[in-house]
Amino acid sequence: MCIDQIQHKVTVDNQEISLTSREFDILHILAVNRGVVLSSETIFRKVWKEEYYQSNNTVMVHISRIRDKIEKHMNGQKLIQTVWGVGYKIEK
């Protein structure tokens, strides 16, 4: 997978993956912090720059959409891992 921050695009095996700007921002934050678990609250505050509410499922829904779009091109590999009760990460 290649994330091009300047052109704001993601490719997997030379195939461009269409992401919304928020999906791209979430993926970029996780990639920059590889191996580090980021909470939904941290991701939300960095991407939306708003106050986070515990009942907010926004990040979970966006992570699910990112997985649907990217992981089908990764031969069964999981890109974003859920650390239950803590948050999300991309492994090193």
GROMACS .gro file of N, CA and C in nm:
model
  276
    1MET      N    1   0.084  -0.117   0.000
    1MET     CA    2   0.000   0.000   0.000
    1MET      C    3   0.088   0.123   0.000
    2CYS      N    4   0.048   0.222  -0.077
    2CYS     CA    5   0.121   0.349  -0.085
    2CYS      C    6   0.024   0.463  -0.058
    3ILE      N    7   0.060   0.550   0.035
    3ILE     CA    8  -0.020   0.667   0.067
    3ILE      C    9   0.056   0.790   0.019
    4ASP      N   10  -0.002   0.861  -0.074
    4ASP     CA   11   0.059   0.983  -0.128
    4ASP      C   12  -0.014   1.103  -0.069
    5GLN      N   13   0.048   1.163   0.032
    5GLN     CA   14  -0.017   1.274   0.101
    5GLN      C   15  -0.029   1.398   0.013
    6ILE      N   16   0.067   1.419  -0.075
    6ILE     CA   17   0.065   1.538  -0.160
    6ILE      C   18  -0.051   1.531  -0.261
    7GLN      N   19  -0.065   1.416  -0.326
    7GLN     CA   20  -0.173   1.400  -0.424
    7GLN      C   21  -0.303   1.351  -0.361
    8HIS      N   22  -0.296   1.321  -0.232
    8HIS     CA   23  -0.412   1.277  -0.155
    8HIS      C   24  -0.474   1.152  -0.216
    9LYS      N   25  -0.389   1.049  -0.239
    9LYS     CA   26  -0.440   0.924  -0.296
    9LYS      C   27  -0.370   0.804  -0.233
   10VAL      N   28  -0.439   0.691  -0.243
   10VAL     CA   29  -0.390   0.564  -0.189
   10VAL      C   30  -0.392   0.462  -0.301
   11THR      N   31  -0.283   0.385  -0.312
   11THR     CA   32  -0.279   0.277  -0.411
   11THR      C   33  -0.240   0.147  -0.342
   12VAL      N   34  -0.299   0.039  -0.392
   12VAL     CA   35  -0.265  -0.096  -0.349
   12VAL      C   36  -0.238  -0.175  -0.476
   13ASP      N   37  -0.118  -0.231  -0.487
   13ASP     CA   38  -0.077  -0.303  -0.609
   13ASP      C   39  -0.103  -0.219  -0.735
   14ASN      N   40  -0.061  -0.095  -0.730
   14ASN     CA   41  -0.075   0.002  -0.841
   14ASN      C   42  -0.219   0.033  -0.879
   15GLN      N   43  -0.313  -0.003  -0.795
   15GLN     CA   44  -0.454   0.028  -0.819
   15GLN      C   45  -0.497   0.137  -0.722
   16GLU      N   46  -0.545   0.249  -0.776
   16GLU     CA   47  -0.587   0.360  -0.691
   16GLU      C   48  -0.717   0.325  -0.619
   17ILE      N   49  -0.720   0.353  -0.489
   17ILE     CA   50  -0.837   0.327  -0.406
   17ILE      C   51  -0.906   0.461  -0.379
   18SER      N   52  -1.033   0.467  -0.408
   18SER     CA   53  -1.109   0.591  -0.388
   18SER      C   54  -1.153   0.602  -0.242
   19LEU      N   55  -1.101   0.705  -0.174
   19LEU     CA   56  -1.136   0.731  -0.035
   19LEU      C   57  -1.190   0.873  -0.023
   20THR      N   58  -1.281   0.893   0.072
   20THR     CA   59  -1.325   1.029   0.102
   20THR      C   60  -1.210   1.099   0.174
   21SER      N   61  -1.220   1.230   0.187
   21SER     CA   62  -1.112   1.303   0.255
   21SER      C   63  -1.099   1.260   0.400
   22ARG      N   64  -1.208   1.232   0.467
   22ARG     CA   65  -1.202   1.187   0.607
   22ARG      C   66  -1.141   1.047   0.617
   23GLU      N   67  -1.179   0.958   0.526
   23GLU     CA   68  -1.120   0.824   0.525
   23GLU      C   69  -0.970   0.833   0.501
   24PHE      N   70  -0.929   0.918   0.408
   24PHE     CA   71  -0.787   0.936   0.380
   24PHE      C   72  -0.715   0.988   0.505
   25ASP      N   73  -0.772   1.087   0.572
   25ASP     CA   74  -0.710   1.144   0.691
   25ASP      C   75  -0.695   1.040   0.802
   26ILE      N   76  -0.797   0.958   0.822
   26ILE     CA   77  -0.789   0.852   0.924
   26ILE      C   78  -0.678   0.754   0.888
   27LEU      N   79  -0.675   0.709   0.765
   27LEU     CA   80  -0.573   0.614   0.721
   27LEU      C   81  -0.434   0.675   0.736
   28HIS      N   82  -0.419   0.800   0.699
   28HIS     CA   83  -0.289   0.867   0.709
   28HIS      C   84  -0.243   0.877   0.855
   29ILE      N   85  -0.333   0.914   0.945
   29ILE     CA   86  -0.298   0.924   1.088
   29ILE      C   87  -0.254   0.788   1.142
   30LEU      N   88  -0.326   0.683   1.106
   30LEU     CA   89  -0.288   0.549   1.152
   30LEU      C   90  -0.154   0.506   1.092
   31ALA      N   91  -0.131   0.539   0.966
   31ALA     CA   92  -0.005   0.500   0.900
   31ALA      C   93   0.114   0.574   0.959
   32VAL      N   94   0.097   0.702   0.987
   32VAL     CA   95   0.206   0.782   1.045
   32VAL      C   96   0.241   0.730   1.185
   33ASN      N   97   0.142   0.674   1.254
   33ASN     CA   98   0.161   0.622   1.389
   33ASN      C   99   0.164   0.470   1.391
   34ARG      N  100   0.224   0.409   1.290
   34ARG     CA  101   0.230   0.262   1.280
   34ARG      C  102   0.273   0.198   1.411
   35GLY      N  103   0.200   0.093   1.448
   35GLY     CA  104   0.234   0.018   1.568
   35GLY      C  105   0.179   0.080   1.696
   36VAL      N  106   0.124   0.199   1.687
   36VAL     CA  107   0.069   0.268   1.804
   36VAL      C  108  -0.083   0.259   1.799
   37VAL      N  109  -0.143   0.220   1.910
   37VAL     CA  110  -0.288   0.213   1.917
   37VAL      C  111  -0.343   0.354   1.942
   38LEU      N  112  -0.431   0.397   1.853
   38LEU     CA  113  -0.496   0.528   1.869
   38LEU      C  114  -0.642   0.507   1.903
   39SER      N  115  -0.689   0.576   2.005
   39SER     CA  116  -0.828   0.563   2.045
   39SER      C  117  -0.920   0.630   1.944
   40SER      N  118  -1.045   0.593   1.946
   40SER     CA  119  -1.144   0.657   1.859
   40SER      C  120  -1.149   0.806   1.889
   41GLU      N  121  -1.137   0.840   2.015
   41GLU     CA  122  -1.140   0.981   2.055
   41GLU      C  123  -1.024   1.058   1.993
   42THR      N  124  -0.904   1.002   1.999
   42THR     CA  125  -0.786   1.067   1.940
   42THR      C  126  -0.804   1.085   1.790
   43ILE      N  127  -0.847   0.980   1.723
   43ILE     CA  128  -0.868   0.987   1.578
   43ILE      C  129  -0.973   1.093   1.545
   44PHE      N  130  -1.084   1.091   1.617
   44PHE     CA  131  -1.192   1.186   1.592
   44PHE      C  132  -1.143   1.330   1.609
   45ARG      N  133  -1.075   1.357   1.718
   45ARG     CA  134  -1.028   1.494   1.744
   45ARG      C  135  -0.928   1.542   1.639
   46LYS      N  136  -0.841   1.451   1.591
   46LYS     CA  137  -0.742   1.490   1.491
   46LYS      C  138  -0.805   1.513   1.353
   47VAL      N  139  -0.905   1.434   1.319
   47VAL     CA  140  -0.966   1.442   1.186
   47VAL      C  141  -1.077   1.547   1.181
   48TRP      N  142  -1.168   1.542   1.276
   48TRP     CA  143  -1.282   1.633   1.273
   48TRP      C  144  -1.256   1.764   1.346
   49LYS      N  145  -1.155   1.764   1.434
   49LYS     CA  146  -1.120   1.882   1.513
   49LYS      C  147  -1.241   1.935   1.591
   50GLU      N  148  -1.313   1.841   1.648
   50GLU     CA  149  -1.431   1.872   1.729
   50GLU      C  150  -1.426   1.789   1.857
   51GLU      N  151  -1.514   1.822   1.950
   51GLU     CA  152  -1.526   1.747   2.074
   51GLU      C  153  -1.583   1.608   2.044
   52TYR      N  154  -1.533   1.508   2.113
   52TYR     CA  155  -1.575   1.369   2.093
   52TYR      C  156  -1.676   1.331   2.201
   53TYR      N  157  -1.779   1.256   2.162
   53TYR     CA  158  -1.877   1.206   2.257
   53TYR      C  159  -1.871   1.054   2.258
   54GLN      N  160  -1.873   0.996   2.376
   54GLN     CA  161  -1.854   0.852   2.394
   54GLN      C  162  -1.947   0.767   2.307
   55SER      N  163  -2.068   0.813   2.284
   55SER     CA  164  -2.164   0.732   2.207
   55SER      C  165  -2.145   0.749   2.056
   56ASN      N  166  -2.043   0.822   2.017
   56ASN     CA  167  -2.021   0.852   1.876
   56ASN      C  168  -1.957   0.732   1.805
   57ASN      N  169  -2.024   0.678   1.704
   57ASN     CA  170  -1.972   0.564   1.627
   57ASN      C  171  -1.909   0.606   1.495
   58THR      N  172  -1.888   0.734   1.477
   58THR     CA  173  -1.838   0.788   1.351
   58THR      C  174  -1.707   0.723   1.309
   59VAL      N  175  -1.611   0.715   1.400
   59VAL     CA  176  -1.480   0.658   1.366
   59VAL      C  177  -1.495   0.511   1.328
   60MET      N  178  -1.573   0.437   1.405
   60MET     CA  179  -1.593   0.294   1.377
   60MET      C  180  -1.650   0.273   1.236
   61VAL      N  181  -1.747   0.354   1.199
   61VAL     CA  182  -1.808   0.342   1.066
   61VAL      C  183  -1.706   0.374   0.957
   62HIS      N  184  -1.628   0.479   0.976
   62HIS     CA  185  -1.527   0.516   0.877
   62HIS      C  186  -1.418   0.409   0.865
   63ILE      N  187  -1.375   0.353   0.977
   63ILE     CA  188  -1.275   0.244   0.975
   63ILE      C  189  -1.331   0.126   0.896
   64SER      N  190  -1.457   0.093   0.918
   64SER     CA  191  -1.519  -0.017   0.847
   64SER      C  192  -1.520   0.008   0.696
   65ARG      N  193  -1.549   0.130   0.656
   65ARG     CA  194  -1.550   0.163   0.513
   65ARG      C  195  -1.409   0.157   0.453
   66ILE      N  196  -1.310   0.203   0.529
   66ILE     CA  197  -1.171   0.195   0.481
   66ILE      C  198  -1.133   0.049   0.460
   67ARG      N  199  -1.166  -0.034   0.558
   67ARG     CA  200  -1.136  -0.178   0.546
   67ARG      C  201  -1.202  -0.237   0.422
   68ASP      N  202  -1.330  -0.207   0.402
   68ASP     CA  203  -1.402  -0.260   0.286
   68ASP      C  204  -1.336  -0.220   0.155
   69LYS      N  205  -1.289  -0.099   0.146
   69LYS     CA  206  -1.230  -0.048   0.022
   69LYS      C  207  -1.089  -0.100  -0.004
   70ILE      N  208  -1.011  -0.116   0.102
   70ILE     CA  209  -0.869  -0.148   0.084
   70ILE      C  210  -0.838  -0.296   0.100
   71GLU      N  211  -0.892  -0.360   0.203
   71GLU     CA  212  -0.850  -0.496   0.235
   71GLU      C  213  -0.888  -0.599   0.129
   72LYS      N  214  -0.988  -0.570   0.047
   72LYS     CA  215  -1.023  -0.665  -0.061
   72LYS      C  216  -0.913  -0.673  -0.166
   73HIS      N  217  -0.821  -0.577  -0.166
   73HIS     CA  218  -0.708  -0.576  -0.259
   73HIS      C  219  -0.579  -0.627  -0.195
   74MET      N  220  -0.589  -0.678  -0.071
   74MET     CA  221  -0.468  -0.715   0.004
   74MET      C  222  -0.453  -0.864   0.028
   75ASN      N  223  -0.516  -0.946  -0.054
   75ASN     CA  224  -0.500  -1.092  -0.048
   75ASN      C  225  -0.519  -1.149   0.092
   76GLY      N  226  -0.626  -1.107   0.157
   76GLY     CA  227  -0.659  -1.162   0.288
   76GLY      C  228  -0.587  -1.098   0.405
   77GLN      N  229  -0.494  -1.008   0.379
   77GLN     CA  230  -0.425  -0.940   0.488
   77GLN      C  231  -0.517  -0.837   0.551
   78LYS      N  232  -0.503  -0.819   0.682
   78LYS     CA  233  -0.577  -0.716   0.754
   78LYS      C  234  -0.488  -0.594   0.767
   79LEU      N  235  -0.540  -0.479   0.729
   79LEU     CA  236  -0.463  -0.356   0.736
   79LEU      C  237  -0.478  -0.290   0.872
   80ILE      N  238  -0.599  -0.262   0.910
   80ILE     CA  239  -0.626  -0.192   1.036
   80ILE      C  240  -0.673  -0.294   1.139
   81GLN      N  241  -0.602  -0.300   1.250
   81GLN     CA  242  -0.640  -0.392   1.357
   81GLN      C  243  -0.716  -0.317   1.466
   82THR      N  244  -0.818  -0.383   1.519
   82THR     CA  245  -0.891  -0.330   1.632
   82THR      C  246  -0.829  -0.387   1.758
   83VAL      N  247  -0.797  -0.300   1.852
   83VAL     CA  248  -0.752  -0.342   1.985
   83VAL      C  249  -0.872  -0.314   2.075
   84TRP      N  250  -0.947  -0.420   2.105
   84TRP     CA  251  -1.076  -0.407   2.173
   84TRP      C  252  -1.065  -0.327   2.301
   85GLY      N  253  -1.153  -0.229   2.313
   85GLY     CA  254  -1.159  -0.145   2.431
   85GLY      C  255  -1.054  -0.035   2.434
   86VAL      N  256  -0.967  -0.032   2.332
   86VAL     CA  257  -0.859   0.067   2.330
   86VAL      C  258  -0.866   0.154   2.206
   87GLY      N  259  -0.861   0.092   2.087
   87GLY     CA  260  -0.863   0.172   1.964
   87GLY      C  261  -0.822   0.092   1.842
   88TYR      N  262  -0.751   0.158   1.751
   88TYR     CA  263  -0.712   0.100   1.623
   88TYR      C  264  -0.565   0.124   1.595
   89LYS      N  265  -0.507   0.034   1.515
   89LYS     CA  266  -0.367   0.053   1.474
   89LYS      C  267  -0.341  -0.016   1.342
   90ILE      N  268  -0.236   0.029   1.278
   90ILE     CA  269  -0.179  -0.040   1.163
   90ILE      C  270  -0.048  -0.098   1.213
   91GLU      N  271  -0.032  -0.228   1.197
   91GLU     CA  272   0.089  -0.295   1.246
   91GLU      C  273   0.210  -0.248   1.168
   92LYS      N  274   0.326  -0.257   1.232
   92LYS     CA  275   0.452  -0.216   1.166
   92LYS      C  276   0.485  -0.306   1.051
   0.00000   0.00000   0.00000
